[in-house]
PDB file of C-alpha atoms in Angstrom:
ATOM      1  CA  ARG A1106      14.805   8.276 -33.391  1.00 69.00           C
ATOM      2  CA  LYS A1107      16.744   6.381 -30.782  1.00 78.00           C
ATOM      3  CA  GLU A1108      14.847   5.127 -27.765  1.00 88.00           C
ATOM      4  CA  VAL A1109      17.068   6.896 -25.307  1.00 93.00           C
ATOM      5  CA  GLU A1110      19.210   9.891 -26.217  1.00 95.00           C
ATOM      6  CA  GLN A1111      21.725  11.656 -24.013  1.00 94.00           C
ATOM      7  CA  ASP A1112      23.768  14.821 -24.198  1.00 85.00           C
ATOM      8  CA  PRO A1113      26.931  14.194 -26.161  1.00 76.00           C
ATOM      9  CA  GLY A1114      30.058  14.363 -24.002  1.00 85.00           C
ATOM     10  CA  PRO A1115      32.596  14.727 -22.782  1.00 92.00           C
ATOM     11  CA  PHE A1116      31.847  17.255 -20.033  1.00 94.00           C
ATOM     12  CA  ASN A1117      35.062  18.651 -18.523  1.00 96.00           C
ATOM     13  CA  VAL A1118      34.340  20.614 -15.329  1.00 97.00           C
ATOM     14  CA  PRO A1119      36.465  21.945 -12.432  1.00 97.00           C
ATOM     15  CA  GLU A1120      36.111  20.551  -8.939  1.00 98.00           C
ATOM     16  CA  GLY A1121      33.205  22.158  -7.092  1.00 97.00           C
ATOM     17  CA  ALA A1122      31.205  22.884 -10.255  1.00 97.00           C
ATOM     18  CA  THR A1123      27.590  21.975 -10.795  1.00 97.00           C
ATOM     19  CA  VAL A1124      26.884  19.899 -13.908  1.00 96.00           C
ATOM     20  CA  ALA A1125      23.652  18.761 -15.441  1.00 96.00           C
ATOM     21  CA  PHE A1126      23.008  15.851 -17.756  1.00 95.00           C
ATOM     22  CA  ASN A1127      19.878  15.554 -19.908  1.00 94.00           C
ATOM     23  CA  CYS A1128      18.210  12.556 -21.475  1.00 95.00           C
ATOM     24  CA  THR A1129      15.146  12.100 -23.646  1.00 96.00           C
ATOM     25  CA  TYR A1130      13.224   8.929 -24.302  1.00 94.00           C
ATOM     26  CA  SER A1131      10.838   8.014 -27.081  1.00 92.00           C
ATOM     27  CA  ASN A1132       8.536   5.393 -25.532  1.00 88.00           C
ATOM     28  CA  SER A1133       5.747   7.219 -23.780  1.00 88.00           C
ATOM     29  CA  ALA A1134       4.683   3.956 -22.068  1.00 85.00           C
ATOM     30  CA  SER A1135       7.979   3.765 -20.178  1.00 87.00           C
ATOM     31  CA  GLN A1136       7.446   3.317 -16.495  1.00 83.00           C
ATOM     32  CA  SER A1137      10.832   3.161 -14.790  1.00 86.00           C
ATOM     33  CA  PHE A1138      13.819   5.368 -15.093  1.00 91.00           C
ATOM     34  CA  PHE A1139      17.323   5.129 -13.724  1.00 92.00           C
ATOM     35  CA  TRP A1140      20.763   6.724 -13.797  1.00 95.00           C
ATOM     36  CA  TYR A1141      23.717   4.365 -13.792  1.00 94.00           C
ATOM     37  CA  ARG A1142      27.349   5.278 -13.432  1.00 96.00           C
ATOM     38  CA  GLN A1143      30.081   3.377 -15.284  1.00 96.00           C
ATOM     39  CA  ASP A1144      33.759   3.744 -14.593  1.00 95.00           C
ATOM     40  CA  CYS A1145      36.261   2.985 -17.337  1.00 91.00           C
ATOM     41  CA  ARG A1146      36.301  -0.743 -18.208  1.00 87.00           C
ATOM     42  CA  LYS A1147      33.962  -1.531 -15.271  1.00 92.00           C
ATOM     43  CA  GLU A1148      30.339  -2.580 -15.020  1.00 94.00           C
ATOM     44  CA  PRO A1149      27.481  -0.025 -14.733  1.00 94.00           C
ATOM     45  CA  LYS A1150      26.455   0.670 -11.180  1.00 93.00           C
ATOM     46  CA  LEU A1151      23.029   1.964 -10.173  1.00 90.00           C
ATOM     47  CA  LEU A1152      23.326   5.572  -9.115  1.00 94.00           C
ATOM     48  CA  MET A1153      19.678   6.312  -8.478  1.00 92.00           C
ATOM     49  CA  SER A1154      16.161   5.587  -9.619  1.00 89.00           C
ATOM     50  CA  VAL A1155      14.195   8.539 -10.920  1.00 90.00           C
ATOM     51  CA  TYR A1156      10.729   9.217  -9.652  1.00 82.00           C
ATOM     52  CA  SER A1157       8.009  11.530 -10.967  1.00 82.00           C
ATOM     53  CA  SER A1158       8.269  13.740  -7.925  1.00 83.00           C
ATOM     54  CA  GLY A1159      12.033  14.081  -8.347  1.00 85.00           C
ATOM     55  CA  ASN A1160      14.483  12.732  -5.920  1.00 90.00           C
ATOM     56  CA  GLU A1161      17.727  13.719  -4.263  1.00 92.00           C
ATOM     57  CA  ASP A1162      20.611  11.734  -2.897  1.00 92.00           C
ATOM     58  CA  GLY A1163      23.247  13.927  -1.354  1.00 96.00           C
ATOM     59  CA  ARG A1164      24.830  15.953  -4.116  1.00 97.00           C
ATOM     60  CA  PHE A1165      22.798  14.193  -6.822  1.00 97.00           C
ATOM     61  CA  THR A1166      19.303  15.261  -7.930  1.00 96.00           C
ATOM     62  CA  ALA A1167      17.254  13.483 -10.559  1.00 96.00           C
ATOM     63  CA  GLN A1168      14.181  14.862 -12.211  1.00 95.00           C
ATOM     64  CA  LEU A1169      11.587  13.312 -14.550  1.00 95.00           C
ATOM     65  CA  ASN A1170       9.212  15.158 -16.849  1.00 93.00           C
ATOM     66  CA  ARG A1171       6.813  12.662 -18.319  1.00 92.00           C
ATOM     67  CA  ALA A1172       5.034  15.198 -20.527  1.00 93.00           C
ATOM     68  CA  SER A1173       8.305  16.099 -22.245  1.00 94.00           C
ATOM     69  CA  GLN A1174       9.766  12.588 -21.903  1.00 94.00           C
ATOM     70  CA  TYR A1175      12.819  14.099 -20.348  1.00 94.00           C
ATOM     71  CA  ILE A1176      15.091  13.018 -17.494  1.00 95.00           C
ATOM     72  CA  SER A1177      17.844  15.019 -15.883  1.00 96.00           C
ATOM     73  CA  LEU A1178      20.692  14.443 -13.430  1.00 97.00           C
ATOM     74  CA  LEU A1179      22.250  17.324 -11.524  1.00 97.00           C
ATOM     75  CA  ILE A1180      25.542  16.891  -9.695  1.00 97.00           C
ATOM     76  CA  ARG A1181      26.484  19.677  -7.257  1.00 98.00           C
ATOM     77  CA  ASP A1182      29.929  20.348  -5.826  1.00 98.00           C
ATOM     78  CA  SER A1183      31.645  17.929  -8.269  1.00 98.00           C
ATOM     79  CA  LYS A1184      34.410  15.762  -6.929  1.00 97.00           C
ATOM     80  CA  LEU A1185      37.283  14.169  -8.775  1.00 97.00           C
ATOM     81  CA  SER A1186      35.712  10.801  -7.973  1.00 97.00           C
ATOM     82  CA  ASP A1187      32.594  11.760  -9.933  1.00 98.00           C
ATOM     83  CA  SER A1188      34.589  11.314 -13.145  1.00 97.00           C
ATOM     84  CA  ALA A1189      32.813   8.506 -15.021  1.00 97.00           C
ATOM     85  CA  THR A1190      30.281   7.846 -17.768  1.00 96.00           C
ATOM     86  CA  TYR A1191      26.665   8.473 -16.751  1.00 97.00           C
ATOM     87  CA  LEU A1192      24.086   6.235 -18.407  1.00 96.00           C
ATOM     88  CA  CYS A1193      20.401   7.155 -18.699  1.00 96.00           C
ATOM     89  CA  VAL A1194      18.234   4.017 -18.528  1.00 93.00           C
ATOM     90  CA  VAL A1195      14.572   3.586 -19.319  1.00 92.00           C
ATOM     91  CA  ASN A1196      12.385   0.517 -19.430  1.00 83.00           C
ATOM     92  CA  GLY A1197      11.507  -0.044 -23.048  1.00 66.00           C
ATOM     93  CA  GLY A1198       8.563  -1.516 -24.936  1.00 59.00           C
ATOM     94  CA  ASN A1199      10.025  -4.912 -25.671  1.00 60.00           C
ATOM     95  CA  THR A1200      13.037  -4.929 -23.414  1.00 66.00           C
ATOM     96  CA  PRO A1201      13.336  -4.511 -19.721  1.00 72.00           C
ATOM     97  CA  LEU A1202      15.906  -1.733 -19.884  1.00 83.00           C
ATOM     98  CA  VAL A1203      17.147   0.473 -22.663  1.00 90.00           C
ATOM     99  CA  PHE A1204      20.416   2.314 -22.115  1.00 92.00           C
ATOM    100  CA  GLY A1205      21.566   5.563 -23.635  1.00 94.00           C
ATOM    101  CA  LYS A1206      25.096   5.732 -24.975  1.00 94.00           C
ATOM    102  CA  GLY A1207      26.191   7.586 -21.914  1.00 95.00           C
ATOM    103  CA  THR A1208      27.772  10.940 -21.219  1.00 95.00           C
ATOM    104  CA  ARG A1209      31.328  11.115 -20.043  1.00 95.00           C
ATOM    105  CA  LEU A1210      32.204  13.444 -17.194  1.00 96.00           C
ATOM    106  CA  SER A1211      35.769  14.467 -16.300  1.00 96.00           C
ATOM    107  CA  VAL A1212      36.185  16.540 -13.152  1.00 97.00           C
ATOM    108  CA  ILE A1213      39.433  18.424 -13.164  1.00 96.00           C
ATOM    109  CA  ALA A1214      41.430  19.603 -10.155  1.00 93.00           C
TER     110      ALA A1214
ATOM    111  CA  GLU B1197      29.934  -5.175  -4.495  1.00 67.00           C
ATOM    112  CA  THR B1198      26.700  -6.447  -6.021  1.00 68.00           C
ATOM    113  CA  GLY B1199      27.265 -10.150  -5.417  1.00 88.00           C
ATOM    114  CA  VAL B1200      26.864 -10.867  -9.123  1.00 94.00           C
ATOM    115  CA  THR B1201      29.799 -12.831 -10.476  1.00 96.00           C
ATOM    116  CA  GLN B1202      30.761 -13.622 -14.068  1.00 97.00           C
ATOM    117  CA  SER B1203      33.319 -15.956 -15.591  1.00 96.00           C
ATOM    118  CA  PRO B1204      35.652 -15.845 -17.325  1.00 97.00           C
ATOM    119  CA  THR B1205      36.930 -12.270 -16.966  1.00 96.00           C
ATOM    120  CA  HIS B1206      38.546 -12.198 -20.377  1.00 96.00           C
ATOM    121  CA  LEU B1207      38.343 -14.484 -23.371  1.00 96.00           C
ATOM    122  CA  ILE B1208      39.899 -14.600 -26.809  1.00 98.00           C
ATOM    123  CA  LYS B1209      38.230 -16.660 -29.510  1.00 98.00           C
ATOM    124  CA  THR B1210      38.597 -17.124 -33.222  1.00 98.00           C
ATOM    125  CA  ARG B1211      35.880 -16.302 -35.748  1.00 98.00           C
ATOM    126  CA  GLY B1212      33.548 -19.250 -36.205  1.00 98.00           C
ATOM    127  CA  GLN B1213      34.108 -20.703 -32.745  1.00 98.00           C
ATOM    128  CA  GLN B1214      31.550 -21.052 -30.010  1.00 98.00           C
ATOM    129  CA  VAL B1215      31.704 -19.511 -26.503  1.00 98.00           C
ATOM    130  CA  THR B1216      29.879 -19.954 -23.211  1.00 98.00           C
ATOM    131  CA  LEU B1217      29.819 -17.227 -20.592  1.00 98.00           C
ATOM    132  CA  ARG B1218      28.565 -17.766 -17.047  1.00 98.00           C
ATOM    133  CA  CYS B1219      26.827 -15.663 -14.445  1.00 97.00           C
ATOM    134  CA  SER B1220      25.856 -16.196 -10.836  1.00 95.00           C
ATOM    135  CA  SER B1221      23.081 -13.918  -9.719  1.00 90.00           C
ATOM    136  CA  GLN B1222      22.851 -12.059  -6.430  1.00 87.00           C
ATOM    137  CA  SER B1223      21.365 -14.084  -3.620  1.00 84.00           C
ATOM    138  CA  GLY B1224      17.578 -13.906  -3.632  1.00 83.00           C
ATOM    139  CA  HIS B1225      17.370 -12.627  -7.215  1.00 87.00           C
ATOM    140  CA  ASN B1226      15.377 -14.777  -9.664  1.00 89.00           C
ATOM    141  CA  THR B1227      15.900 -12.845 -12.904  1.00 89.00           C
ATOM    142  CA  VAL B1228      19.028 -12.605 -14.996  1.00 92.00           C
ATOM    143  CA  SER B1229      19.476 -10.285 -18.041  1.00 92.00           C
ATOM    144  CA  TRP B1230      22.335 -10.344 -20.463  1.00 96.00           C
ATOM    145  CA  TYR B1231      23.684  -7.287 -22.256  1.00 96.00           C
ATOM    146  CA  GLN B1232      26.335  -6.659 -24.895  1.00 97.00           C
ATOM    147  CA  GLN B1233      28.359  -3.490 -24.612  1.00 96.00           C
ATOM    148  CA  ALA B1234      30.519  -2.505 -27.560  1.00 94.00           C
ATOM    149  CA  LEU B1235      33.228   0.112 -27.077  1.00 90.00           C
ATOM    150  CA  GLY B1236      31.789   3.609 -26.743  1.00 88.00           C
ATOM    151  CA  GLN B1237      28.177   2.384 -26.597  1.00 91.00           C
ATOM    152  CA  GLY B1238      25.636   1.733 -23.879  1.00 93.00           C
ATOM    153  CA  PRO B1239      24.756  -1.841 -23.017  1.00 94.00           C
ATOM    154  CA  GLN B1240      22.337  -3.498 -25.524  1.00 94.00           C
ATOM    155  CA  PHE B1241      19.817  -5.987 -24.158  1.00 92.00           C
ATOM    156  CA  ILE B1242      20.259  -9.553 -25.438  1.00 95.00           C
ATOM    157  CA  PHE B1243      17.686 -11.500 -23.425  1.00 93.00           C
ATOM    158  CA  GLN B1244      16.349 -12.083 -19.979  1.00 91.00           C
ATOM    159  CA  TYR B1245      15.608 -15.224 -18.004  1.00 92.00           C
ATOM    160  CA  TYR B1246      12.992 -15.507 -15.216  1.00 88.00           C
ATOM    161  CA  ARG B1247      12.615 -18.801 -13.351  1.00 86.00           C
ATOM    162  CA  GLU B1248      14.453 -20.707 -16.052  1.00 90.00           C
ATOM    163  CA  GLU B1249      12.346 -19.396 -18.934  1.00 91.00           C
ATOM    164  CA  GLU B1250      13.371 -16.800 -21.543  1.00 90.00           C
ATOM    165  CA  ASN B1251      11.311 -13.679 -20.729  1.00 85.00           C
ATOM    166  CA  GLY B1252      12.146 -11.231 -23.462  1.00 86.00           C
ATOM    167  CA  ARG B1253      14.727 -10.920 -26.165  1.00 90.00           C
ATOM    168  CA  GLY B1254      16.426  -8.028 -27.872  1.00 90.00           C
ATOM    169  CA  ASN B1255      17.473  -7.691 -31.464  1.00 91.00           C
ATOM    170  CA  PHE B1256      20.097 -10.428 -31.515  1.00 96.00           C
ATOM    171  CA  PRO B1257      20.244 -13.435 -33.884  1.00 97.00           C
ATOM    172  CA  PRO B1258      19.424 -16.994 -32.792  1.00 97.00           C
ATOM    173  CA  ARG B1259      23.096 -17.875 -32.496  1.00 98.00           C
ATOM    174  CA  PHE B1260      22.876 -16.007 -29.185  1.00 98.00           C
ATOM    175  CA  SER B1261      21.191 -18.391 -26.764  1.00 97.00           C
ATOM    176  CA  GLY B1262      20.957 -18.823 -23.026  1.00 96.00           C
ATOM    177  CA  LEU B1263      19.974 -20.897 -20.118  1.00 96.00           C
ATOM    178  CA  GLN B1264      18.983 -20.327 -16.518  1.00 95.00           C
ATOM    179  CA  PHE B1265      19.451 -23.015 -13.906  1.00 94.00           C
ATOM    180  CA  PRO B1266      17.315 -23.822 -10.848  1.00 93.00           C
ATOM    181  CA  ASN B1267      19.754 -21.867  -8.652  1.00 91.00           C
ATOM    182  CA  TYR B1268      19.120 -18.872 -10.992  1.00 91.00           C
ATOM    183  CA  SER B1269      22.616 -18.863 -12.357  1.00 94.00           C
ATOM    184  CA  SER B1270      22.768 -18.401 -16.102  1.00 96.00           C
ATOM    185  CA  GLU B1271      24.791 -19.042 -19.274  1.00 97.00           C
ATOM    186  CA  LEU B1272      25.103 -17.107 -22.474  1.00 98.00           C
ATOM    187  CA  ASN B1273      26.103 -19.127 -25.505  1.00 98.00           C
ATOM    188  CA  VAL B1274      27.248 -17.603 -28.752  1.00 98.00           C
ATOM    189  CA  ASN B1275      27.767 -19.807 -31.822  1.00 97.00           C
ATOM    190  CA  ALA B1276      29.607 -19.032 -35.055  1.00 98.00           C
ATOM    191  CA  LEU B1277      31.429 -16.034 -33.538  1.00 98.00           C
ATOM    192  CA  GLU B1278      31.889 -12.971 -35.712  1.00 98.00           C
ATOM    193  CA  LEU B1279      34.380 -10.165 -35.321  1.00 97.00           C
ATOM    194  CA  ASP B1280      31.548  -7.797 -34.321  1.00 96.00           C
ATOM    195  CA  ASP B1281      30.795  -9.980 -31.334  1.00 98.00           C
ATOM    196  CA  SER B1282      33.861  -8.551 -29.663  1.00 97.00           C
ATOM    197  CA  ALA B1283      32.477  -6.649 -26.672  1.00 97.00           C
ATOM    198  CA  LEU B1284      31.949  -6.579 -22.933  1.00 97.00           C
ATOM    199  CA  TYR B1285      29.176  -9.035 -21.964  1.00 98.00           C
ATOM    200  CA  LEU B1286      27.320  -8.002 -18.858  1.00 97.00           C
ATOM    201  CA  CYS B1287      25.006 -10.016 -16.737  1.00 96.00           C
ATOM    202  CA  ALA B1288      22.543  -8.286 -14.434  1.00 93.00           C
ATOM    203  CA  SER B1289      20.377  -9.789 -11.769  1.00 90.00           C
ATOM    204  CA  SER B1290      17.173  -8.507 -10.307  1.00 86.00           C
ATOM    205  CA  LEU B1291      14.150  -9.587  -8.347  1.00 82.00           C
ATOM    206  CA  GLY B1292      11.123  -9.635 -10.608  1.00 71.00           C
ATOM    207  CA  THR B1293      10.256 -10.275 -14.191  1.00 60.00           C
ATOM    208  CA  GLY B1294      11.371  -7.112 -15.845  1.00 49.00           C
ATOM    209  CA  VAL B1295       7.846  -6.302 -16.895  1.00 50.00           C
ATOM    210  CA  LEU B1296       8.031  -3.824 -14.107  1.00 52.00           C
ATOM    211  CA  PRO B1297      11.759  -3.531 -14.260  1.00 53.00           C
ATOM    212  CA  TYR B1298      13.231  -3.667 -10.848  1.00 66.00           C
ATOM    213  CA  GLU B1299      16.670  -2.255 -10.282  1.00 77.00           C
ATOM    214  CA  GLN B1300      19.241  -4.425 -11.898  1.00 84.00           C
ATOM    215  CA  TYR B1301      22.697  -5.087 -10.499  1.00 88.00           C
ATOM    216  CA  PHE B1302      25.491  -5.857 -12.832  1.00 93.00           C
ATOM    217  CA  GLY B1303      28.351  -8.267 -12.646  1.00 95.00           C
ATOM    218  CA  PRO B1304      31.878  -7.222 -13.633  1.00 95.00           C
ATOM    219  CA  GLY B1305      31.461  -8.505 -17.184  1.00 96.00           C
ATOM    220  CA  THR B1306      33.326 -10.788 -19.524  1.00 97.00           C
ATOM    221  CA  ARG B1307      35.443  -9.089 -22.150  1.00 97.00           C
ATOM    222  CA  LEU B1308      35.299 -11.155 -25.350  1.00 98.00           C
ATOM    223  CA  THR B1309      37.719 -10.589 -28.181  1.00 97.00           C
ATOM    224  CA  VAL B1310      37.095 -12.341 -31.475  1.00 98.00           C
ATOM    225  CA  THR B1311      40.009 -12.507 -33.892  1.00 97.00           C
TER     226      THR B1311
END
């Protein structure tokens, strides 16, 4: 089982839609969780950290379920500029950060 | 912008050659991590440096080596290049050791092509 698994993409959604990404992780000792955004041929950029209580930043909401080892990212009112690959990131046992393969989102006008 | 810089931007090398990639961390950050990102994959952790010492290593062979300097900038060296080493190499800086992984900020990457 891979350490971090994400929904396979791509997700093609119309502008204004709500879209949710899911991610599961295998290391129950993981302590820190993040969502990064990566535009085509660019570096990953931190979108938000994920806390146990859940957290929201504008149109973005992240949730963590430690019991199920599950992380989610919800994007409301999608914009064209949200088109990117979204990477689920977890701190691993032997490595500081373990990245999922990413889920590609295309928001269509 | 994160303030993390990498050089060169692009590089083409031949199989068997050696390459050195460079990274300057964000001001105030003492930890640098290196990642390899193959096409269509997420970044894979290579190793991390904290205060000039290697502080964790991923599943990469010894021909991948690194250094961190007193100003916290870093180098990644790859010997005996193989075709599969073609990838985007990302450097990320953070404040901390990575044991409690602080948020990491990435540089723009170096795209290495091995022919």
